[in-house]
XYZ file of C-alpha atoms in Angstrom:
403
model
C 0.093 -0.196 -0.020
C 1.325 2.902 -1.029
C 2.249 5.752 1.490
C 0.229 9.181 1.084
C 2.551 12.570 1.061
C 1.180 14.889 3.253
C 0.734 18.819 2.179
C 3.557 19.619 4.448
C 6.633 18.163 2.462
C 9.234 20.335 3.490
C 9.137 22.407 6.495
C 12.077 23.361 8.985
C 12.218 21.109 12.288
C 12.967 22.309 15.654
C 16.829 22.666 15.323
C 16.611 23.219 11.669
C 16.672 20.061 9.976
C 14.081 19.339 7.704
C 10.485 17.360 8.339
C 8.056 15.825 6.032
C 4.127 15.119 6.865
C 3.446 12.203 5.582
C -0.126 10.560 6.067
C 0.612 7.200 7.278
C -1.150 4.233 8.921
C 0.419 2.924 12.407
C 2.551 -0.137 10.889
C 4.045 2.450 7.927
C 4.753 4.499 10.596
C 6.943 1.807 12.656
C 8.320 1.144 8.979
C 9.567 4.896 8.898
C 11.097 4.794 12.453
C 13.105 1.616 11.336
C 14.290 3.049 8.689
C 15.086 6.672 9.962
C 16.480 4.932 12.876
C 19.233 3.245 10.767
C 18.437 -0.473 12.065
C 20.806 -3.071 10.498
C 19.278 -6.168 10.939
C 15.294 -6.771 10.552
C 14.000 -10.513 11.171
C 10.994 -10.622 9.296
C 7.662 -13.165 9.938
C 4.493 -11.690 8.918
C 1.185 -11.893 11.147
C -2.007 -10.136 10.737
C -2.148 -7.208 12.051
C 1.842 -6.478 12.064
C 2.144 -7.664 8.299
C 2.316 -4.345 6.771
C 5.443 -3.491 8.956
C 7.797 -5.882 7.294
C 5.908 -5.713 4.021
C 6.908 -2.003 3.730
C 10.412 -2.651 5.498
C 11.013 -5.613 2.961
C 10.414 -2.712 -0.050
C 12.504 0.224 1.774
C 15.649 -2.474 1.985
C 15.270 -3.535 -1.450
C 15.241 0.137 -2.832
C 18.068 0.764 -1.255
C 16.843 3.752 1.005
C 17.759 1.369 4.081
C 21.045 -0.518 4.201
C 20.156 -3.543 6.423
C 20.345 -7.097 6.350
C 16.449 -8.661 5.969
C 15.750 -12.153 6.878
C 12.752 -13.796 6.054
C 12.393 -16.661 8.883
C 9.964 -19.476 9.396
C 8.393 -18.768 12.553
C 8.407 -16.254 15.583
C 10.865 -17.817 18.023
C 13.019 -18.129 15.211
C 12.401 -14.061 14.544
C 13.433 -13.652 18.371
C 16.681 -15.773 17.963
C 17.980 -13.971 14.777
C 17.307 -10.386 16.420
C 19.245 -11.701 19.646
C 22.167 -12.857 17.790
C 22.488 -9.914 15.611
C 22.153 -8.015 19.021
C 24.874 -9.775 20.741
C 27.384 -9.217 17.354
C 26.803 -5.393 18.279
C 24.147 -4.937 15.801
C 20.984 -2.625 15.675
C 18.211 -5.122 15.499
C 14.640 -5.011 14.924
C 11.424 -7.497 14.342
C 7.795 -7.266 14.852
C 4.670 -9.343 16.118
C 1.549 -9.847 17.444
C -0.381 -12.032 19.579
C 0.244 -15.547 19.422
C 3.410 -15.095 17.589
C 4.517 -12.692 20.847
C 3.533 -16.328 22.896
C 5.690 -18.758 20.495
C 8.585 -15.521 21.522
C 8.147 -16.079 24.996
C 11.022 -18.309 26.014
C 13.614 -16.084 23.853
C 12.272 -12.506 25.227
C 13.870 -13.649 28.484
C 17.061 -14.541 26.330
C 17.019 -11.098 25.236
C 16.198 -9.136 28.528
C 18.694 -10.710 30.800
C 20.896 -10.812 27.993
C 20.798 -7.003 28.571
C 20.516 -6.838 24.665
C 19.193 -3.612 23.274
C 16.555 -4.874 20.542
C 13.382 -2.956 19.499
C 10.160 -5.317 19.032
C 6.929 -3.724 18.209
C 3.996 -5.496 19.388
C 0.623 -4.784 17.640
C -1.841 -5.644 20.263
C -4.217 -8.083 19.246
C -6.221 -10.624 21.372
C -4.943 -14.145 22.243
C -6.907 -17.209 21.203
C -9.055 -19.287 21.237
C -11.613 -18.073 19.979
C -9.274 -16.807 17.326
C -9.272 -13.152 16.868
C -7.369 -10.630 15.080
C -8.436 -7.896 16.725
C -6.838 -5.973 19.455
C -6.812 -6.207 23.168
C -3.412 -5.647 25.400
C -3.497 -9.069 26.902
C -0.709 -10.203 24.558
C 1.803 -7.905 25.412
C 1.044 -7.518 29.149
C 1.195 -10.986 29.666
C 4.833 -10.541 28.771
C 5.573 -8.459 31.658
C 8.176 -10.683 33.609
C 10.213 -11.299 30.497
C 12.534 -8.545 31.063
C 11.708 -6.167 28.393
C 10.868 -2.362 28.703
C 6.945 -1.912 27.493
C 6.064 1.838 25.816
C 2.397 2.067 24.769
C 1.360 4.434 21.853
C -1.449 6.678 21.854
C -1.099 8.034 17.940
C 0.680 6.856 14.973
C 3.163 9.907 16.255
C 3.954 8.315 18.907
C 4.454 5.303 17.289
C 7.336 6.697 15.027
C 8.894 8.701 17.478
C 8.983 5.376 19.805
C 11.241 3.673 17.450
C 13.739 6.199 17.451
C 13.542 7.145 21.331
C 12.968 3.650 21.985
C 16.692 2.464 20.233
C 18.434 5.880 22.276
C 16.704 4.622 25.801
C 17.439 0.981 25.139
C 20.990 1.304 23.943
C 21.736 3.484 26.857
C 20.769 0.846 29.321
C 21.471 -2.269 27.574
C 17.294 -3.561 27.730
C 15.533 -4.657 24.904
C 12.026 -2.727 24.272
C 8.685 -3.405 23.157
C 6.920 -0.755 21.529
C 3.053 -1.615 21.739
C 0.319 -0.340 19.344
C -3.480 -1.139 19.125
C -4.140 -3.707 16.169
C -6.389 -1.747 13.214
C -7.200 1.647 15.528
C -3.558 2.433 14.834
C -1.945 -0.036 12.894
C -4.291 -0.143 9.707
C -5.855 4.027 10.316
C -4.233 6.823 8.772
C -2.639 9.869 10.289
C -0.751 12.725 9.245
C 2.842 12.030 11.154
C 6.065 14.490 11.012
C 8.943 12.507 9.827
C 12.433 14.026 10.468
C 14.840 14.232 7.960
C 17.827 11.419 8.223
C 20.385 14.108 9.384
C 18.026 15.238 12.526
C 17.474 11.759 13.865
C 21.494 10.555 13.021
C 22.182 13.514 15.604
C 19.849 12.500 17.873
C 20.642 8.716 17.641
C 24.209 7.891 16.740
C 25.030 4.511 15.139
C 25.218 1.704 17.727
C 28.687 0.921 19.502
C 28.523 -1.731 21.965
C 30.915 -2.822 24.187
C 30.084 -6.354 24.977
C 29.647 -8.222 21.977
C 30.744 -11.278 20.010
C 34.346 -10.668 18.642
C 36.695 -13.039 17.342
C 39.335 -10.591 18.487
C 38.208 -10.825 21.933
C 36.368 -13.809 22.646
C 33.760 -14.409 25.450
C 31.107 -16.412 26.613
C 27.207 -14.995 26.384
C 24.620 -16.281 28.705
C 26.453 -19.721 29.540
C 25.691 -21.790 32.604
C 25.394 -19.739 35.774
C 26.125 -21.124 39.045
C 23.950 -19.842 42.006
C 27.008 -17.831 42.951
C 26.619 -15.415 40.163
C 23.168 -15.687 38.768
C 21.451 -13.733 41.450
C 23.754 -10.778 40.711
C 22.664 -10.608 37.502
C 19.505 -10.117 38.411
C 20.206 -7.588 40.681
C 21.643 -5.995 37.967
C 19.079 -6.013 35.376
C 16.368 -4.408 38.062
C 19.057 -1.409 38.835
C 18.950 -0.921 34.653
C 15.213 -0.804 34.927
C 15.691 1.423 37.727
C 17.807 3.611 35.767
C 16.040 3.659 32.577
C 13.371 5.553 34.829
C 15.765 8.532 34.486
C 17.115 7.945 31.264
C 13.678 7.772 29.807
C 12.986 11.427 31.301
C 16.465 12.559 29.930
C 15.949 11.403 26.865
C 12.696 12.686 26.215
C 13.549 16.360 26.540
C 16.172 16.031 24.192
C 13.882 14.411 21.776
C 11.563 17.561 22.234
C 14.164 19.807 21.748
C 15.197 18.015 18.641
C 11.505 17.370 17.330
C 9.596 19.727 19.477
C 7.608 16.699 21.233
C 8.006 14.829 24.499
C 7.628 11.683 26.240
C 7.792 10.743 29.695
C 6.507 7.793 31.493
C 2.748 8.986 31.808
C 0.869 12.038 31.265
C -1.637 14.043 32.963
C -4.361 15.557 31.356
C -6.909 18.170 32.936
C -6.029 16.833 36.308
C -5.912 20.351 37.976
C -8.659 20.296 40.763
C -10.010 16.903 39.510
C -11.772 14.660 42.318
C -11.676 11.590 39.960
C -9.438 10.741 37.217
C -9.214 8.064 34.417
C -6.169 5.876 33.819
C -5.726 4.060 30.753
C -3.112 3.218 27.586
C -2.605 2.842 24.159
C -5.108 4.446 21.556
C -8.105 4.723 23.883
C -6.258 7.612 25.341
C -7.231 9.915 22.294
C -10.715 8.722 22.987
C -10.710 9.307 26.750
C -9.054 13.046 26.107
C -12.532 13.914 24.270
C -14.778 12.727 26.938
C -12.712 14.309 29.957
C -13.167 17.582 27.480
C -16.681 16.760 27.304
C -17.307 16.519 30.877
C -15.130 19.091 32.437
C -17.430 21.772 30.184
C -20.440 20.051 32.034
C -18.470 21.191 35.210
C -17.747 17.640 35.914
C -14.017 17.526 37.725
C -12.468 14.459 35.954
C -9.209 14.229 34.367
C -6.903 11.795 32.585
C -4.019 9.969 33.425
C -2.241 8.587 30.286
C 0.159 5.419 31.624
C 2.557 5.435 28.451
C 5.336 3.538 30.338
C 4.370 0.132 31.841
C 7.891 -1.098 32.529
C 9.720 0.244 34.068
C 6.701 0.760 36.321
C 6.573 4.409 37.330
C 5.955 4.113 40.701
C 7.053 7.468 42.383
C 5.707 9.129 39.635
C 2.381 7.939 39.316
C 1.967 8.029 43.412
C 2.604 11.869 43.213
C 0.056 11.752 40.120
C -2.820 9.717 41.724
C -2.534 11.476 45.570
C -4.040 14.376 45.098
C -7.543 12.494 43.800
C -10.292 10.926 45.396
C -10.783 8.145 43.214
C -9.041 6.686 39.816
C -11.175 4.892 37.608
C -8.801 1.951 35.628
C -9.631 1.198 32.169
C -8.275 -2.269 31.103
C -8.167 -3.816 28.149
C -7.005 -6.884 29.086
C -7.345 -9.623 31.821
C -5.325 -11.828 34.420
C -7.842 -14.667 34.542
C -8.500 -15.385 37.638
C -7.796 -11.737 38.889
C -8.210 -8.467 37.434
C -7.021 -6.314 34.705
C -3.403 -5.905 34.986
C -3.293 -1.961 34.820
C -5.537 -2.391 38.130
C -3.387 -4.884 39.560
C -0.345 -2.758 39.234
C -1.807 0.362 40.117
C -2.886 -0.860 43.391
C 0.401 -2.628 44.454
C 1.927 0.928 43.545
C -0.689 2.552 45.994
C -0.811 0.074 48.800
C 1.348 1.712 51.159
C 0.543 5.129 50.777
C -2.101 6.579 53.419
C -3.517 9.021 51.482
C -4.012 6.876 48.133
C -7.461 7.651 46.161
C -9.987 4.814 45.836
C -8.971 2.587 42.968
C -11.713 1.141 40.811
C -11.381 -1.075 38.426
C -12.953 -1.476 34.925
C -12.475 -4.110 32.051
C -13.421 -3.319 28.711
C -13.043 -3.360 24.947
C -11.290 -7.366 25.168
C -11.460 -8.893 21.673
C -11.323 -5.568 19.357
C -14.767 -4.220 20.802
C -15.418 -0.650 20.506
C -14.502 1.859 23.171
C -16.548 4.858 22.509
C -16.923 8.088 24.663
C -20.182 6.511 26.180
C -17.691 3.831 27.273
C -15.431 6.179 29.049
C -18.262 8.524 30.506
C -19.982 5.432 31.988
C -16.549 4.463 33.590
C -16.168 7.884 35.108
C -19.800 8.769 35.984
C -20.126 5.489 38.193
C -16.741 6.086 39.575
C -18.081 9.579 40.512
C -21.066 8.869 41.872
C -19.853 5.313 43.844
C -20.380 5.361 47.611
C -18.140 2.688 48.329
C -14.927 1.171 47.056
C -15.249 -1.060 44.027
C -12.826 -3.925 44.773
C -14.332 -6.311 41.985
C -13.596 -4.936 38.427
C -16.832 -3.865 36.359
C -17.027 -5.477 33.172
C -18.260 -2.671 30.731
C -20.625 -2.895 27.573
C -21.030 -6.954 28.364
C -23.817 -8.232 25.890
C -26.852 -10.208 27.424
């Protein structure tokens, strides 16, 4: 599918670089981000709804616009194995997947995580089967939360492209892999205007990858060998320290990104929370719907706000606590489910706030599973139910279930 050129094709960027505005689907925004990041190795195994990412990248590589090794593999397990090998050799590497494909990668995500390999993996959120579904929910990515990958959730296609570039910058600084997450069809197949910075501007922000530790015949070393109890726990500890460091690095590099390109990305975003008594907390594309709903309810005089959770790993505990403490109640919207418990975001928010004396009430909601629409009325129902609630709601409310 051809890329549509926007009307603003050659404007000056934040620091004087040229910016091209293109109308891109979310999948192609990923591809253009990978091209601008000058990724050196791409491992491709198409699966709906991420197929167009690697299709576009195959054309980009074939045309010579990106000098990268494009490897076609036989499974998602092989796709992840390939980028692990490339990253261990000191190469900037990329792959993408969805749902069952991500599940097939599970074993190797641990190898990338504890191996401290700064690959970028894009997951286009798709509901897990059975029943067989190609539509969106966030359970596939969130079920990988303990594998040692950072997880960032995107609201717009602009955030998708920027997230690839910024993601490599952060990942390579802290030596941790990153999973960049966007919703199936709601972003992946939806076209939006996206500002694409020129190569020189991105090169200045994201220089070539130079790994201090890599496979090198001149300097032989073992990677991931048998590790006795004498040393294993320290490997885990250093991984945890890297995640803690990543909180500050994300903020720092987000500010540098703003200086270079005019857009700032932190770990969370508070929207119209001044004077709010209740806020809705959510992640992904539903955030845009929540913004509109909050604006409408504010015009009606209702004290509501929005907290966007952009970074799930590392979990922004201290930052989130500071944002939530002034509120009376928080409606947590989960487009996912941890079977036998509740929504995963709600679990994490409750854990973060459990030792805070002045913590607000946490009201969990499940919605939008399997790609079911999340409309302004859905968000409004959650906010109004939370506003009107006289007691703490410990059991999640399932919104818009059919009879």
